Short mmCIF file of C-alpha atoms in Angstrom, two decimals:
data_model
loop_
_atom_site.label_atom_id
_atom_site.label_comp_id
_atom_site.label_asym_id
_atom_site.label_seq_id
_atom_site.Cartn_x
_atom_site.Cartn_y
_atom_site.Cartn_z
CA MET A 391 8.86 18.27 6.08
CA ILE A 392 5.28 19.00 4.98
CA LYS A 393 4.63 18.95 1.26
CA ASP A 394 4.15 21.98 -0.98
CA THR A 395 4.13 20.24 -4.33
CA THR A 396 2.39 22.87 -6.46
CA ARG A 397 5.14 25.48 -6.12
CA LEU A 398 7.85 22.85 -6.33
CA GLN A 399 6.56 21.22 -9.52
CA LYS A 400 6.45 24.59 -11.26
CA LYS A 401 10.10 25.10 -10.42
CA LEU A 402 11.02 21.58 -11.52
CA LYS A 403 9.14 21.73 -14.81
CA SER A 404 12.21 22.69 -16.85
CA TYR A 405 14.11 19.77 -15.37
CA SER A 406 11.36 17.38 -16.36
CA LEU A 407 11.39 18.64 -19.93
CA MET A 408 15.17 18.58 -20.04
CA ALA A 409 15.21 15.01 -18.79
CA GLY A 410 12.58 14.02 -21.31
CA SER A 411 14.84 15.09 -24.16
CA MET A 412 17.56 12.74 -22.90
CA LEU A 413 15.45 9.62 -22.43
CA ALA A 414 15.97 6.64 -24.69
CA VAL A 415 13.55 3.72 -24.50
CA SER A 416 15.18 0.30 -24.68
CA SER A 417 14.68 -1.14 -28.16
CA VAL A 418 14.80 -4.83 -27.24
CA THR A 419 12.32 -6.78 -29.36
CA GLU A 420 9.26 -7.77 -27.31
CA ALA A 421 10.83 -6.19 -24.25
CA GLN A 422 8.89 -6.59 -21.04
CA ILE A 423 10.71 -3.74 -19.32
CA LEU A 424 10.50 -0.05 -20.16
CA HIS A 425 14.00 1.28 -19.59
CA GLN A 426 14.92 4.97 -19.49
CA ASN A 427 18.67 5.62 -19.60
CA ILE A 428 19.47 9.18 -18.51
CA SER A 429 22.78 10.96 -18.96
CA ASP A 430 23.93 11.21 -15.34
CA THR A 431 22.18 14.31 -13.99
CA THR A 432 23.44 15.84 -10.74
CA PHE A 433 21.43 18.33 -8.68
CA VAL A 434 23.13 20.66 -6.19
CA ASP A 435 20.75 23.62 -5.74
CA SER A 436 17.79 23.76 -3.37
CA GLU A 437 14.45 22.83 -4.94
CA THR A 438 16.01 21.28 -8.03
CA GLY A 439 15.44 17.70 -9.05
CA LEU A 440 13.70 15.45 -11.54
CA SER A 441 10.08 14.61 -12.24
CA PHE A 442 9.78 11.37 -14.20
CA ASP A 443 7.18 9.27 -15.99
CA MET A 444 7.73 5.53 -15.44
CA ASN A 445 5.38 4.16 -18.12
CA ASN A 446 5.62 6.88 -20.81
CA ASP A 447 1.94 7.81 -20.61
CA GLY A 448 2.66 11.54 -20.35
CA ILE A 449 1.80 11.68 -16.64
CA THR A 450 4.47 12.36 -14.02
CA ASP A 451 4.67 9.49 -11.53
CA PHE A 452 7.41 10.57 -9.09
CA THR A 453 9.57 13.57 -8.22
CA PHE A 454 12.93 13.46 -6.40
CA PHE A 455 14.54 16.75 -5.34
CA LEU A 456 16.80 18.70 -2.96
CA VAL A 457 15.79 21.04 -0.15
CA LYS A 458 18.38 23.20 1.63
CA SER A 459 18.10 25.85 4.32
CA GLY A 460 20.55 27.82 6.44
CA THR A 461 24.17 28.71 5.82
CA ALA A 462 27.27 26.82 6.94
CA PRO A 463 27.94 25.70 9.57
CA SER A 464 24.21 25.69 10.46
CA VAL A 465 22.44 23.83 7.67
CA ASN A 466 19.46 21.54 7.15
CA GLN A 467 19.60 19.55 3.90
CA PHE A 468 17.26 16.91 2.47
CA VAL A 469 17.06 14.64 -0.55
CA ASP A 470 13.30 14.15 -0.73
CA GLY A 471 10.67 12.62 -2.97
CA PHE A 472 6.95 12.32 -3.53
CA ALA A 473 4.43 10.59 -5.79
CA SER A 474 2.02 12.40 -8.08
CA ALA A 475 -0.79 9.91 -7.41
CA VAL A 476 -1.95 8.37 -4.15
CA ASP A 477 -1.59 4.85 -5.58
CA ASN A 478 2.09 5.31 -6.50
CA GLU A 479 4.37 3.95 -3.77
CA ILE A 480 7.98 3.46 -2.76
CA ALA A 481 9.70 0.57 -0.96
CA GLY A 482 10.75 1.69 2.50
CA SER A 483 9.92 1.93 6.18
CA VAL A 484 8.23 4.47 8.42
CA GLY A 485 10.34 6.00 11.20
CA SER A 486 9.19 6.98 14.67
CA ASN A 487 8.95 10.56 13.39
CA SER A 488 6.40 9.43 10.75
CA TYR A 489 8.81 10.05 7.87
CA VAL A 490 9.10 7.39 5.16
CA TYR A 491 12.71 6.28 4.58
CA PRO A 492 13.13 4.59 1.16
CA LEU A 493 15.33 1.51 0.90
CA ALA A 494 18.72 1.74 -0.84
CA MET A 495 18.74 -1.56 -2.72
CA GLN A 496 21.55 -3.52 -4.37
CA ALA A 497 21.68 -4.63 -8.01
CA GLY A 498 19.79 -7.90 -8.32
CA ASP A 499 17.51 -7.33 -5.33
CA LYS A 500 13.95 -8.45 -6.00
CA ILE A 501 11.34 -5.67 -6.18
CA GLY A 502 7.84 -7.06 -5.79
CA ALA A 503 4.78 -7.40 -3.60
CA ASP A 504 6.71 -8.87 -0.66
CA LEU A 505 8.45 -5.55 0.10
CA GLU A 506 7.05 -3.00 2.52
CA TRP A 507 5.38 -0.34 0.35
CA GLN A 508 4.69 3.21 1.46
CA ALA A 509 2.20 5.59 -0.12
CA TYR A 510 2.79 9.33 -0.28
CA GLY A 511 0.99 11.11 2.54
CA SER A 512 1.42 14.50 4.20
CA LEU A 513 5.23 14.28 4.47
CA PHE A 514 7.87 14.03 1.77
CA TRP A 515 9.79 10.76 1.52
CA VAL A 516 13.28 11.26 2.98
CA PHE A 517 16.16 9.58 1.16
CA GLY A 518 18.62 11.43 3.35
CA GLN A 519 18.77 14.35 5.81
CA HIS A 520 21.81 16.16 7.21
CA TYR A 521 21.21 18.72 9.96
CA SER A 522 23.97 20.65 11.69
CA SER A 523 23.47 23.43 14.21
CA GLY A 524 27.09 24.49 13.96
CA GLY A 525 28.23 22.57 17.01
CA GLY A 526 28.14 19.00 18.24
CA THR A 527 27.33 15.91 16.24
CA PRO A 528 25.17 16.49 13.14
CA VAL A 529 21.85 14.67 12.81
CA GLN A 530 21.85 12.31 9.84
CA LEU A 531 18.76 10.32 8.84
CA GLY A 532 17.78 8.07 5.96
CA ASN A 533 19.20 5.06 4.15
CA TRP A 534 20.78 6.89 1.23
CA LEU A 535 23.48 9.14 2.70
CA GLY A 536 26.81 8.26 1.08
CA GLN A 537 25.25 5.59 -1.15
CA GLN A 538 26.52 5.21 -4.71
CA ASP A 539 24.62 3.49 -7.55
CA LYS A 540 21.86 2.07 -5.37
CA TYR A 541 18.27 1.41 -6.40
CA ALA A 542 14.94 2.75 -5.16
CA GLY A 543 12.03 0.31 -5.48
CA LEU A 544 8.96 1.93 -7.05
CA ARG A 545 5.38 0.82 -7.68
CA ILE A 546 2.66 2.50 -9.71
CA GLU A 547 -0.98 1.58 -10.25
CA VAL A 548 -2.70 1.77 -13.64
CA ASP A 549 -6.29 0.58 -14.11
CA GLU A 550 -6.19 -1.09 -10.67
CA GLU A 551 -3.10 -3.14 -11.57
CA LYS A 552 0.32 -2.83 -9.89
CA TYR A 553 3.55 -2.33 -11.84
CA TYR A 554 7.01 -2.56 -10.28
CA GLY A 555 10.13 -0.62 -11.18
CA TRP A 556 13.40 0.85 -9.97
CA LEU A 557 15.48 4.02 -10.18
CA ARG A 558 19.28 4.09 -9.86
CA MET A 559 20.91 7.09 -8.20
CA SER A 560 23.68 8.27 -5.87
CA VAL A 561 23.49 10.58 -2.84
CA ASP A 562 26.46 12.24 -1.16
CA SER A 563 27.13 11.90 2.58
CA PHE A 564 25.58 15.25 3.53
CA ALA A 565 22.43 15.38 1.37
CA ASN A 566 24.19 18.23 -0.42
CA GLU A 567 23.76 16.74 -3.90
CA PHE A 568 22.38 13.69 -5.68
CA THR A 569 22.63 12.14 -9.14
CA ILE A 570 19.91 10.30 -11.07
CA LYS A 571 21.13 7.82 -13.70
CA GLU A 572 18.37 5.56 -15.05
CA TYR A 573 15.07 3.91 -14.24
CA ALA A 574 12.94 1.03 -15.48
CA LEU A 575 9.43 -0.42 -15.16
CA GLN A 576 8.22 -4.01 -15.53
CA SER A 577 5.40 -3.80 -18.12
CA ILE A 578 3.71 -7.01 -16.94
CA PRO A 579 1.28 -6.20 -14.09
CA ASP A 580 1.84 -7.77 -10.68
CA SER A 581 5.23 -9.14 -11.81
CA ALA A 582 8.42 -8.49 -9.86
CA ILE A 583 11.52 -6.88 -11.33
CA LEU A 584 15.13 -7.19 -10.21
CA ALA A 585 16.99 -3.98 -9.39
CA GLY A 586 19.11 -3.09 -12.40
CA ASP A 587 17.24 -5.38 -14.81
CA THR A 588 16.73 -3.74 -18.21
CA ASP A 589 15.44 -6.83 -20.02
CA PHE A 590 18.50 -7.21 -22.24
CA ILE A 591 18.41 -10.78 -23.54
CA SER A 592 21.54 -12.31 -25.07
CA GLY A 593 20.76 -15.19 -27.42
CA VAL A 594 23.65 -14.51 -29.81
CA PRO A 595 27.10 -13.06 -29.23
CA ASN A 596 26.76 -9.47 -28.09
CA ALA A 597 28.60 -7.03 -25.89
CA ILE A 598 27.24 -4.39 -23.59
CA LEU A 599 29.52 -1.69 -22.26
CA GLU A 600 28.30 0.23 -19.23
CA ASN A 601 30.47 1.88 -16.63
CA ARG A 602 33.49 0.09 -18.16
CA ILE A 603 32.16 -3.42 -17.50
CA LYS A 604 31.48 -5.75 -20.46
CA ILE A 605 29.24 -8.82 -20.50
CA VAL A 606 29.09 -11.19 -23.47
CA ALA A 607 26.70 -14.16 -23.37
CA PHE A 608 26.41 -17.04 -25.83
CA GLU A 609 24.50 -20.24 -25.10
CA LYS A 610 25.69 -21.23 -21.58
CA ASN A 611 28.91 -19.23 -21.66
CA VAL A 612 29.27 -15.77 -20.13
CA PHE A 613 32.37 -13.64 -20.67
CA ILE A 614 32.88 -10.77 -18.23
CA THR A 615 35.49 -8.02 -18.55
CA GLY A 616 36.08 -5.67 -15.63
CA PRO A 617 37.38 -2.09 -15.57
CA VAL A 618 40.86 -1.36 -16.88
CA GLY A 619 43.45 -1.42 -14.10
CA ILE A 620 41.28 -3.52 -11.78
CA GLN A 621 42.96 -4.08 -8.40
CA ASN A 622 40.42 -5.64 -6.05
CA GLY A 623 38.84 -8.11 -8.44
CA MET A 624 35.18 -8.65 -9.29
CA GLU A 625 32.21 -9.95 -7.29
CA ILE A 626 29.83 -11.81 -9.60
CA SER A 627 26.34 -13.13 -8.83
CA VAL A 628 24.03 -15.20 -11.02
CA ILE A 629 20.40 -14.65 -10.01
CA ASN A 630 17.32 -16.50 -11.21
CA MET A 631 14.02 -14.82 -12.03
CA VAL A 632 12.55 -15.39 -8.57
CA GLY A 633 15.43 -13.52 -6.96
CA GLY A 634 17.50 -16.50 -5.79
CA VAL A 635 21.29 -16.33 -6.05
CA VAL A 636 22.33 -19.56 -7.78
CA LYS A 637 26.03 -18.72 -8.12
CA ARG A 638 28.31 -16.26 -6.37
CA LEU A 639 32.03 -15.95 -6.94
CA HIS A 640 35.01 -13.63 -6.66
CA THR A 641 37.82 -13.32 -9.17
CA LYS A 642 40.98 -11.23 -9.04
CA GLU A 643 41.27 -11.37 -12.81
CA GLN A 644 40.04 -8.64 -15.14
CA GLN A 645 38.46 -11.20 -17.45
CA LEU A 646 36.39 -14.27 -16.60
CA HIS A 647 34.84 -17.05 -18.67
CA LEU A 648 31.85 -18.26 -16.64
CA GLN A 649 30.31 -21.57 -17.70
CA LEU A 650 26.67 -22.13 -16.71
CA THR A 651 26.30 -25.68 -18.03
CA ASP A 652 25.07 -26.86 -14.62
CA LEU A 653 22.09 -24.50 -14.67
CA PRO A 654 18.70 -25.21 -16.27
CA ASP A 655 17.78 -23.34 -19.44
CA GLY A 656 16.15 -20.02 -18.69
CA ILE A 657 16.65 -16.34 -18.01
CA TYR A 658 19.10 -15.13 -15.38
CA LEU A 659 20.50 -11.84 -14.15
CA ILE A 660 24.28 -11.40 -14.07
CA ALA A 661 25.24 -8.84 -11.39
CA VAL A 662 28.85 -7.62 -11.34
CA GLU A 663 30.62 -5.31 -8.90
CA ALA A 664 34.19 -4.13 -9.49
CA GLU A 665 36.10 -1.12 -8.15
CA GLY A 666 32.87 0.42 -6.83
CA ILE A 667 31.18 0.04 -10.22
CA ARG A 668 28.01 -2.08 -10.42
CA MET A 669 26.21 -3.53 -13.40
CA ALA A 670 23.32 -5.96 -13.86
CA ARG A 671 22.24 -7.54 -17.14
CA LYS A 672 19.68 -10.19 -18.01
CA ILE A 673 20.75 -13.12 -20.19
CA SER A 674 19.00 -16.12 -21.70
CA ILE A 675 20.84 -19.46 -21.64
CA LYS A 676 19.97 -22.68 -23.44
#
């Protein structure tokens, strides 16, 4: 799909302003990550979506949106995206049809220079496409169809320096709707960020509640509480700041006391998945 960004951005302007009123910058002292937590915003109409500013400089960096044509059963639906500057890029691969297909990354995945980065050219980025002619097997393309709470890896350039970030969203199985939830940017140039990392550092007892998962960290003890009525248990990963998984475990209990006395002092990411809910939080242990 060839770009027509001028007309599209005019139509999306109200969504950008609306989103801006809902943004809340993380207030962590000396935070290295700019975190924008958005009230879950779902888009279902053609040519609706969100334009967002990763580094709060008043300049739009990326736009993600829907495009729909036709009427059922013959439809062609896309969840697309583009960058507002040639130096802004997304982590993904280029298909044989020349489309860029962004990666759908897991919480805790490392986002840095070692990924394959794609600039915005003459074609929109395709998160997902669903095409049906009314008969036969539909054509479905992209890495995001049916993905819930996954992360897009993003990179912007400011004053010839690269900054890495992520955006968390969900896309339905037919590119009929998508939901944007939050995004973040590492404020240190040329430094990687882990998907889901918001730079929350726990040095004293504290609790964070997000999507019904709680994490409390104190010294080298981590207390994790899963969703109420948990049935399938929790998958828990402890990830160091270079992206290595240093611990991985499964528990069928709703609550877990995780002792990290065998790990060196430092900063780690705790990634938890339970009942289809995912959460990642940074902690400091010593």
